[in-house]
Amino acid sequence: EAQVTQNPRYLITVTGKKLTVTCSQNMNHEYMSWYRQDPGLGLRQIYYSMNVEVTDKGDVPEGYKVSRKEKRNFPLILESPSPNQTSLYFCASRFSSGSRQETQYFGPGTRLLVL
Amino acid sequence: QKEVEQDPGPLSVPEGAIVSLNCTYSNSAFQYFMWYRQYSRKGPELLMYTYSSGNKEDGRFTAQVDKSSKYISLFIRDSQPSDSATYLCAMGGYNFNKFYFGSGTKLNVKP
């Protein structure tokens, strides 16, 4: 089954404790992206990656890091989480070329609470 | 000013009604326009995609883009209770790498 998976799905942590949210896709997509969703603000893009070792900032990259060492994985790293990073996080992926480029598949989401 | 504005609703309609959902935007560089549907506790799923101005129809769904007014719409005909969800508009520029989403409109279709 074609899918984007995220782990963990729920996470409660404390300020300053480094954490990683993993994202993996099995569709051989070149493009992957991270978003956060907050009430009244909608989805905001954090980082995206065009392919392995190619990443760039989205709209709200502050406080986040990413890496793309393998095509299927795109982890989101919070080096020192703060309460304002409490949010619902989504990973997404799609092909980068051809007529299929418009279909972006989203993962199930990771709900993060930073105390 | 937000890049994309969308009325959060909620919008409540009876089954069978025609639903109109709208977004406005400020960046004239946007060329790709999308509508996503998001059920509670799920990730968004793509409903409709259009490039530049014009209309696109897919079953009960019609997407319209008016670039001169910076206004996009999604129409749902013969709405069903299963259409109850949050609808998000999204837009992207020429490189299709960065995306901007509206805050979503919550729709409730009553049986």
Short mmCIF file of N, CA, C and O in Angstrom, two decimals, chain A:
data_model
loop_
_atom_site.label_atom_id
_atom_site.label_comp_id
_atom_site.label_asym_id
_atom_site.label_seq_id
_atom_site.Cartn_x
_atom_site.Cartn_y
_atom_site.Cartn_z
N GLU A 1 0.85 -1.19 0.00
CA GLU A 1 0.00 0.00 0.00
C GLU A 1 0.89 1.24 0.00
O GLU A 1 1.81 1.37 0.79
N ALA A 2 0.58 2.17 -0.94
CA ALA A 2 1.33 3.42 -1.02
C ALA A 2 0.99 4.29 0.18
O ALA A 2 -0.18 4.54 0.46
N GLN A 3 2.02 4.72 0.89
CA GLN A 3 1.71 5.52 2.07
C GLN A 3 2.90 6.32 2.55
O GLN A 3 4.06 6.03 2.23
N VAL A 4 2.57 7.34 3.37
CA VAL A 4 3.55 8.13 4.10
C VAL A 4 3.33 7.82 5.58
O VAL A 4 2.21 7.93 6.07
N THR A 5 4.37 7.39 6.25
CA THR A 5 4.24 7.04 7.66
C THR A 5 5.05 8.02 8.52
O THR A 5 6.11 8.49 8.10
N GLN A 6 4.53 8.30 9.69
CA GLN A 6 5.18 9.19 10.64
C GLN A 6 5.24 8.50 12.00
O GLN A 6 4.28 7.83 12.41
N ASN A 7 6.34 8.73 12.70
CA ASN A 7 6.47 8.25 14.06
C ASN A 7 7.25 9.23 14.92
O ASN A 7 8.22 9.82 14.44
N PRO A 8 6.80 9.43 16.18
CA PRO A 8 5.60 8.86 16.76
C PRO A 8 4.35 9.60 16.30
O PRO A 8 4.45 10.64 15.66
N ARG A 9 3.19 9.10 16.61
CA ARG A 9 1.95 9.79 16.29
C ARG A 9 1.60 10.82 17.37
O ARG A 9 0.99 11.84 17.08
N TYR A 10 1.98 10.54 18.58
CA TYR A 10 1.74 11.45 19.69
C TYR A 10 3.02 11.54 20.53
O TYR A 10 3.66 10.52 20.77
N LEU A 11 3.34 12.73 20.98
CA LEU A 11 4.55 12.92 21.76
C LEU A 11 4.37 14.08 22.73
O LEU A 11 3.97 15.17 22.32
N ILE A 12 4.67 13.80 24.00
CA ILE A 12 4.72 14.84 25.02
C ILE A 12 6.16 14.93 25.49
O ILE A 12 6.75 13.91 25.85
N THR A 13 6.72 16.14 25.48
CA THR A 13 8.10 16.31 25.89
C THR A 13 8.23 17.59 26.71
O THR A 13 7.24 18.30 26.94
N VAL A 14 9.44 17.86 27.14
CA VAL A 14 9.69 19.07 27.92
C VAL A 14 10.60 20.01 27.16
O VAL A 14 11.36 19.59 26.27
N THR A 15 10.54 21.26 27.50
CA THR A 15 11.36 22.28 26.85
C THR A 15 12.84 21.91 26.87
O THR A 15 13.38 21.51 27.91
N GLY A 16 13.46 21.97 25.70
CA GLY A 16 14.90 21.77 25.61
C GLY A 16 15.36 20.35 25.35
O GLY A 16 16.54 20.13 25.09
N LYS A 17 14.46 19.40 25.39
CA LYS A 17 14.86 18.00 25.19
C LYS A 17 14.75 17.65 23.71
O LYS A 17 13.64 17.53 23.16
N LYS A 18 15.89 17.42 23.08
CA LYS A 18 15.95 17.16 21.65
C LYS A 18 15.04 16.00 21.24
O LYS A 18 14.97 14.98 21.94
N LEU A 19 14.36 16.16 20.11
CA LEU A 19 13.51 15.08 19.61
C LEU A 19 13.56 15.03 18.10
O LEU A 19 13.89 16.01 17.42
N THR A 20 13.24 13.84 17.58
CA THR A 20 13.17 13.62 16.14
C THR A 20 11.85 12.97 15.79
O THR A 20 11.44 12.00 16.45
N VAL A 21 11.19 13.51 14.79
CA VAL A 21 9.98 12.90 14.24
C VAL A 21 10.36 12.30 12.89
O VAL A 21 10.90 13.01 12.03
N THR A 22 10.11 11.02 12.73
CA THR A 22 10.52 10.38 11.50
C THR A 22 9.38 10.39 10.47
O THR A 22 8.20 10.43 10.82
N CYS A 23 9.78 10.42 9.21
CA CYS A 23 8.83 10.35 8.09
C CYS A 23 9.42 9.43 7.04
O CYS A 23 10.60 9.56 6.67
N SER A 24 8.59 8.53 6.53
CA SER A 24 9.05 7.60 5.52
C SER A 24 7.96 7.40 4.48
O SER A 24 6.78 7.32 4.82
N GLN A 25 8.36 7.33 3.20
CA GLN A 25 7.39 7.08 2.13
C GLN A 25 7.89 5.92 1.26
O GLN A 25 9.09 5.75 1.07
N ASN A 26 6.92 5.15 0.73
CA ASN A 26 7.27 3.97 -0.05
C ASN A 26 6.89 4.12 -1.52
O ASN A 26 6.68 3.12 -2.22
N MET A 27 6.80 5.38 -1.99
CA MET A 27 6.34 5.62 -3.37
C MET A 27 7.47 6.10 -4.27
O MET A 27 7.23 6.52 -5.41
N ASN A 28 8.70 6.09 -3.77
CA ASN A 28 9.86 6.53 -4.54
C ASN A 28 9.75 7.99 -4.97
O ASN A 28 10.22 8.39 -6.04
N HIS A 29 9.11 8.80 -4.13
CA HIS A 29 8.94 10.22 -4.42
C HIS A 29 10.24 10.98 -4.20
O HIS A 29 10.96 10.74 -3.24
N GLU A 30 10.51 11.92 -5.11
CA GLU A 30 11.70 12.76 -4.94
C GLU A 30 11.47 13.86 -3.89
O GLU A 30 12.33 14.18 -3.10
N TYR A 31 10.29 14.45 -3.93
CA TYR A 31 10.00 15.62 -3.11
C TYR A 31 9.35 15.20 -1.80
O TYR A 31 8.41 14.39 -1.78
N MET A 32 9.85 15.77 -0.70
CA MET A 32 9.21 15.57 0.61
C MET A 32 9.18 16.89 1.34
O MET A 32 10.01 17.78 1.09
N SER A 33 8.22 17.01 2.26
CA SER A 33 8.03 18.30 2.91
C SER A 33 7.44 18.10 4.30
O SER A 33 6.75 17.11 4.56
N TRP A 34 7.72 19.05 5.19
CA TRP A 34 7.14 19.06 6.52
C TRP A 34 6.28 20.31 6.69
O TRP A 34 6.67 21.42 6.27
N TYR A 35 5.13 20.12 7.37
CA TYR A 35 4.21 21.22 7.68
C TYR A 35 3.83 21.13 9.15
O TYR A 35 3.84 20.07 9.75
N ARG A 36 3.44 22.28 9.68
CA ARG A 36 2.79 22.29 10.97
C ARG A 36 1.40 22.91 10.81
O ARG A 36 1.20 23.78 9.96
N GLN A 37 0.45 22.40 11.58
CA GLN A 37 -0.92 22.89 11.48
C GLN A 37 -1.37 23.40 12.83
O GLN A 37 -1.36 22.66 13.82
N ASP A 38 -1.77 24.64 12.86
CA ASP A 38 -2.21 25.29 14.08
C ASP A 38 -3.57 25.93 13.86
O ASP A 38 -3.85 26.44 12.76
N PRO A 39 -4.43 25.93 14.88
CA PRO A 39 -5.78 26.51 14.73
C PRO A 39 -5.73 27.95 14.23
O PRO A 39 -4.97 28.76 14.75
N GLY A 40 -6.52 28.24 13.21
CA GLY A 40 -6.59 29.60 12.69
C GLY A 40 -5.46 29.97 11.75
O GLY A 40 -5.53 31.00 11.07
N LEU A 41 -4.43 29.15 11.70
CA LEU A 41 -3.27 29.46 10.85
C LEU A 41 -3.14 28.50 9.69
O LEU A 41 -2.33 28.71 8.78
N GLY A 42 -3.85 27.40 9.74
CA GLY A 42 -3.77 26.43 8.66
C GLY A 42 -2.45 25.70 8.65
O GLY A 42 -1.73 25.63 9.65
N LEU A 43 -2.12 25.15 7.51
CA LEU A 43 -0.86 24.43 7.33
C LEU A 43 0.22 25.42 6.91
O LEU A 43 0.04 26.20 5.97
N ARG A 44 1.36 25.34 7.58
CA ARG A 44 2.49 26.18 7.20
C ARG A 44 3.70 25.29 6.95
O ARG A 44 4.00 24.40 7.73
N GLN A 45 4.38 25.59 5.86
CA GLN A 45 5.48 24.73 5.44
C GLN A 45 6.74 25.06 6.23
O GLN A 45 7.14 26.22 6.35
N ILE A 46 7.41 24.01 6.74
CA ILE A 46 8.60 24.20 7.57
C ILE A 46 9.85 24.05 6.71
O ILE A 46 10.68 24.96 6.63
N TYR A 47 10.02 22.91 6.09
CA TYR A 47 11.14 22.61 5.20
C TYR A 47 10.63 21.71 4.10
O TYR A 47 9.63 21.01 4.26
N TYR A 48 11.36 21.71 2.99
CA TYR A 48 11.08 20.75 1.94
C TYR A 48 12.39 20.25 1.36
O TYR A 48 13.46 20.84 1.57
N SER A 49 12.29 19.15 0.63
CA SER A 49 13.47 18.53 0.02
C SER A 49 13.12 18.10 -1.39
O SER A 49 12.14 17.39 -1.60
N MET A 50 13.94 18.54 -2.33
CA MET A 50 13.70 18.18 -3.73
C MET A 50 14.22 16.77 -4.04
O MET A 50 13.74 16.12 -4.97
N ASN A 51 15.23 16.35 -3.30
CA ASN A 51 15.81 15.03 -3.52
C ASN A 51 16.85 14.78 -2.43
O ASN A 51 17.04 15.62 -1.53
N VAL A 52 17.53 13.67 -2.51
CA VAL A 52 18.54 13.35 -1.50
C VAL A 52 19.58 14.46 -1.43
O VAL A 52 20.06 14.95 -2.45
N GLU A 53 19.86 14.87 -0.20
CA GLU A 53 20.86 15.91 0.10
C GLU A 53 20.49 17.30 -0.41
O GLU A 53 21.32 18.20 -0.39
N VAL A 54 19.25 17.50 -0.82
CA VAL A 54 18.79 18.82 -1.29
C VAL A 54 17.60 19.25 -0.44
O VAL A 54 16.51 18.67 -0.55
N THR A 55 17.82 20.23 0.43
CA THR A 55 16.73 20.72 1.28
C THR A 55 16.68 22.24 1.22
O THR A 55 17.67 22.90 0.89
N ASP A 56 15.52 22.80 1.56
CA ASP A 56 15.38 24.25 1.56
C ASP A 56 14.29 24.64 2.55
O ASP A 56 13.42 23.83 2.92
N LYS A 57 14.36 25.90 2.98
CA LYS A 57 13.43 26.40 3.98
C LYS A 57 12.07 26.68 3.39
O LYS A 57 11.94 27.14 2.25
N GLY A 58 11.05 26.41 4.20
CA GLY A 58 9.70 26.81 3.86
C GLY A 58 9.39 28.14 4.51
O GLY A 58 10.27 29.00 4.64
N ASP A 59 8.16 28.27 4.98
CA ASP A 59 7.71 29.54 5.53
C ASP A 59 8.11 29.75 6.99
O ASP A 59 8.32 30.88 7.43
N VAL A 60 8.22 28.66 7.75
CA VAL A 60 8.48 28.77 9.20
C VAL A 60 9.56 27.80 9.64
O VAL A 60 9.33 26.88 10.43
N PRO A 61 10.82 27.98 9.20
CA PRO A 61 11.87 26.99 9.50
C PRO A 61 12.55 27.17 10.86
O PRO A 61 13.27 26.27 11.30
N GLU A 62 12.31 28.29 11.53
CA GLU A 62 13.05 28.58 12.75
C GLU A 62 12.78 27.53 13.82
O GLU A 62 11.64 27.22 14.14
N GLY A 63 13.87 27.00 14.40
CA GLY A 63 13.75 26.02 15.48
C GLY A 63 13.70 24.58 15.00
O GLY A 63 13.57 23.68 15.81
N TYR A 64 13.79 24.38 13.69
CA TYR A 64 13.72 23.04 13.11
C TYR A 64 14.94 22.74 12.26
O TYR A 64 15.55 23.66 11.71
N LYS A 65 15.27 21.47 12.17
CA LYS A 65 16.29 20.99 11.24
C LYS A 65 15.76 19.79 10.50
O LYS A 65 14.90 19.07 11.03
N VAL A 66 16.28 19.56 9.32
CA VAL A 66 15.91 18.37 8.56
C VAL A 66 17.16 17.80 7.92
O VAL A 66 18.20 18.46 7.83
N SER A 67 17.06 16.56 7.48
CA SER A 67 18.11 15.95 6.69
C SER A 67 17.47 14.99 5.70
O SER A 67 16.38 14.46 5.95
N ARG A 68 18.12 14.77 4.59
CA ARG A 68 17.60 13.83 3.57
C ARG A 68 18.78 13.00 3.07
O ARG A 68 19.38 13.29 2.04
N LYS A 69 19.09 11.97 3.81
CA LYS A 69 20.21 11.10 3.46
C LYS A 69 19.76 9.95 2.58
O LYS A 69 20.58 9.34 1.87
N GLU A 70 18.49 9.61 2.67
CA GLU A 70 17.93 8.54 1.85
C GLU A 70 16.67 9.08 1.19
O GLU A 70 16.00 9.95 1.75
N LYS A 71 16.33 8.54 0.05
CA LYS A 71 15.18 9.05 -0.68
C LYS A 71 13.88 8.85 0.09
O LYS A 71 12.98 9.69 0.05
N ARG A 72 13.75 7.75 0.79
CA ARG A 72 12.47 7.43 1.41
C ARG A 72 12.26 8.13 2.76
O ARG A 72 11.14 8.21 3.24
N ASN A 73 13.31 8.65 3.40
CA ASN A 73 13.19 9.19 4.75
C ASN A 73 13.49 10.67 4.81
O ASN A 73 14.43 11.17 4.17
N PHE A 74 12.74 11.37 5.65
CA PHE A 74 12.92 12.82 5.80
C PHE A 74 12.59 13.20 7.25
O PHE A 74 11.51 13.69 7.54
N PRO A 75 13.52 12.98 8.17
CA PRO A 75 13.24 13.27 9.58
C PRO A 75 13.22 14.76 9.90
O PRO A 75 13.97 15.54 9.30
N LEU A 76 12.38 15.11 10.84
CA LEU A 76 12.29 16.49 11.35
C LEU A 76 12.89 16.50 12.75
O LEU A 76 12.48 15.72 13.61
N ILE A 77 13.85 17.39 12.96
CA ILE A 77 14.60 17.44 14.22
C ILE A 77 14.31 18.75 14.94
O ILE A 77 14.42 19.82 14.33
N LEU A 78 13.94 18.63 16.21
CA LEU A 78 13.81 19.80 17.06
C LEU A 78 14.93 19.73 18.09
O LEU A 78 14.89 18.92 19.01
N GLU A 79 15.96 20.54 17.90
CA GLU A 79 17.16 20.47 18.75
C GLU A 79 16.84 20.90 20.19
O GLU A 79 17.32 20.31 21.14
N SER A 80 16.05 21.93 20.34
CA SER A 80 15.70 22.43 21.67
C SER A 80 14.25 22.90 21.63
O SER A 80 13.97 24.10 21.51
N PRO A 81 13.32 21.97 21.76
CA PRO A 81 11.90 22.32 21.60
C PRO A 81 11.43 23.36 22.61
O PRO A 81 11.90 23.38 23.77
N SER A 82 10.52 24.20 22.17
CA SER A 82 9.92 25.20 23.05
C SER A 82 8.40 25.07 22.96
O SER A 82 7.88 24.49 22.01
N PRO A 83 7.68 25.58 23.96
CA PRO A 83 6.22 25.43 23.96
C PRO A 83 5.54 25.96 22.69
O PRO A 83 4.50 25.44 22.30
N ASN A 84 6.11 26.96 22.02
CA ASN A 84 5.47 27.46 20.80
C ASN A 84 5.62 26.51 19.62
O ASN A 84 5.12 26.78 18.51
N GLN A 85 6.30 25.39 19.83
CA GLN A 85 6.37 24.36 18.80
C GLN A 85 5.35 23.25 19.04
O GLN A 85 5.31 22.27 18.30
N THR A 86 4.53 23.44 20.05
CA THR A 86 3.39 22.55 20.24
C THR A 86 2.46 22.70 19.04
O THR A 86 2.01 23.80 18.74
N SER A 87 2.22 21.60 18.36
CA SER A 87 1.47 21.68 17.11
C SER A 87 1.17 20.28 16.59
O SER A 87 1.58 19.27 17.16
N LEU A 88 0.46 20.24 15.46
CA LEU A 88 0.21 19.02 14.71
C LEU A 88 1.10 19.07 13.47
O LEU A 88 1.01 20.02 12.68
N TYR A 89 1.96 18.07 13.31
CA TYR A 89 2.93 18.08 12.23
C TYR A 89 2.58 17.03 11.18
O TYR A 89 2.23 15.90 11.49
N PHE A 90 2.70 17.46 9.92
CA PHE A 90 2.45 16.56 8.80
C PHE A 90 3.67 16.50 7.88
O PHE A 90 4.27 17.52 7.56
N CYS A 91 3.95 15.29 7.45
CA CYS A 91 4.94 15.06 6.41
C CYS A 91 4.19 14.78 5.11
O CYS A 91 3.08 14.20 5.15
N ALA A 92 4.75 15.18 4.00
CA ALA A 92 4.11 14.94 2.71
C ALA A 92 5.17 14.61 1.67
O ALA A 92 6.34 14.96 1.82
N SER A 93 4.74 13.92 0.60
CA SER A 93 5.67 13.60 -0.48
C SER A 93 4.94 13.59 -1.81
O SER A 93 3.71 13.43 -1.87
N ARG A 94 5.70 13.76 -2.87
CA ARG A 94 5.15 13.67 -4.23
C ARG A 94 6.27 13.46 -5.22
O ARG A 94 7.45 13.63 -4.89
N PHE A 95 5.92 13.10 -6.46
CA PHE A 95 6.90 13.09 -7.54
C PHE A 95 7.25 14.53 -7.90
O PHE A 95 6.43 15.44 -7.70
N SER A 96 8.41 14.72 -8.46
CA SER A 96 8.86 16.07 -8.79
C SER A 96 8.70 16.42 -10.26
O SER A 96 8.88 17.56 -10.64
N SER A 97 8.38 15.45 -11.08
CA SER A 97 8.36 15.77 -12.50
C SER A 97 7.15 15.14 -13.17
O SER A 97 6.52 14.24 -12.63
N GLY A 98 6.82 15.63 -14.31
CA GLY A 98 5.75 15.05 -15.10
C GLY A 98 4.37 15.47 -14.63
O GLY A 98 4.21 16.28 -13.73
N SER A 99 3.38 14.87 -15.19
CA SER A 99 2.00 15.28 -14.91
C SER A 99 1.54 14.89 -13.52
O SER A 99 0.48 15.33 -13.08
N ARG A 100 2.30 14.07 -12.83
CA ARG A 100 1.86 13.64 -11.51
C ARG A 100 2.33 14.59 -10.42
O ARG A 100 2.09 14.38 -9.25
N GLN A 101 3.01 15.65 -10.80
CA GLN A 101 3.66 16.46 -9.79
C GLN A 101 2.68 17.14 -8.85
O GLN A 101 3.06 17.57 -7.78
N GLU A 102 1.43 17.24 -9.23
CA GLU A 102 0.52 17.97 -8.38
C GLU A 102 -0.04 17.15 -7.22
O GLU A 102 -0.64 17.69 -6.32
N THR A 103 0.14 15.86 -7.22
CA THR A 103 -0.44 15.02 -6.17
C THR A 103 0.52 14.89 -5.00
O THR A 103 1.53 14.21 -5.11
N GLN A 104 0.22 15.55 -3.92
CA GLN A 104 1.04 15.49 -2.72
C GLN A 104 0.31 14.61 -1.71
O GLN A 104 -0.83 14.88 -1.37
N TYR A 105 0.99 13.58 -1.24
CA TYR A 105 0.41 12.65 -0.28
C TYR A 105 0.87 13.02 1.12
O TYR A 105 2.06 13.21 1.36
N PHE A 106 -0.08 13.08 2.05
CA PHE A 106 0.22 13.46 3.43
C PHE A 106 0.23 12.25 4.34
O PHE A 106 -0.52 11.29 4.15
N GLY A 107 1.09 12.32 5.34
CA GLY A 107 1.10 11.32 6.40
C GLY A 107 -0.05 11.56 7.36
O GLY A 107 -0.81 12.52 7.22
N PRO A 108 -0.18 10.70 8.40
CA PRO A 108 -1.31 10.79 9.32
C PRO A 108 -1.17 11.88 10.38
O PRO A 108 -2.13 12.17 11.09
N GLY A 109 0.01 12.45 10.50
CA GLY A 109 0.20 13.53 11.47
C GLY A 109 0.86 13.07 12.76
O GLY A 109 0.70 11.92 13.18
N THR A 110 1.60 13.98 13.37
CA THR A 110 2.22 13.76 14.68
C THR A 110 1.81 14.91 15.58
O THR A 110 2.09 16.07 15.28
N ARG A 111 1.14 14.57 16.67
CA ARG A 111 0.69 15.62 17.59
C ARG A 111 1.74 15.78 18.68
O ARG A 111 2.02 14.85 19.43
N LEU A 112 2.35 16.95 18.75
CA LEU A 112 3.44 17.24 19.69
C LEU A 112 3.00 18.25 20.73
O LEU A 112 2.46 19.30 20.39
N LEU A 113 3.27 17.92 21.99
CA LEU A 113 3.03 18.86 23.09
C LEU A 113 4.36 19.10 23.80
O LEU A 113 4.99 18.13 24.26
N VAL A 114 4.78 20.35 23.86
CA VAL A 114 6.03 20.71 24.55
C VAL A 114 5.67 21.47 25.83
O VAL A 114 5.06 22.53 25.77
N LEU A 115 6.03 20.90 26.95
CA LEU A 115 5.70 21.50 28.25
C LEU A 115 6.79 22.44 28.73
O LEU A 115 7.97 22.27 28.36
#
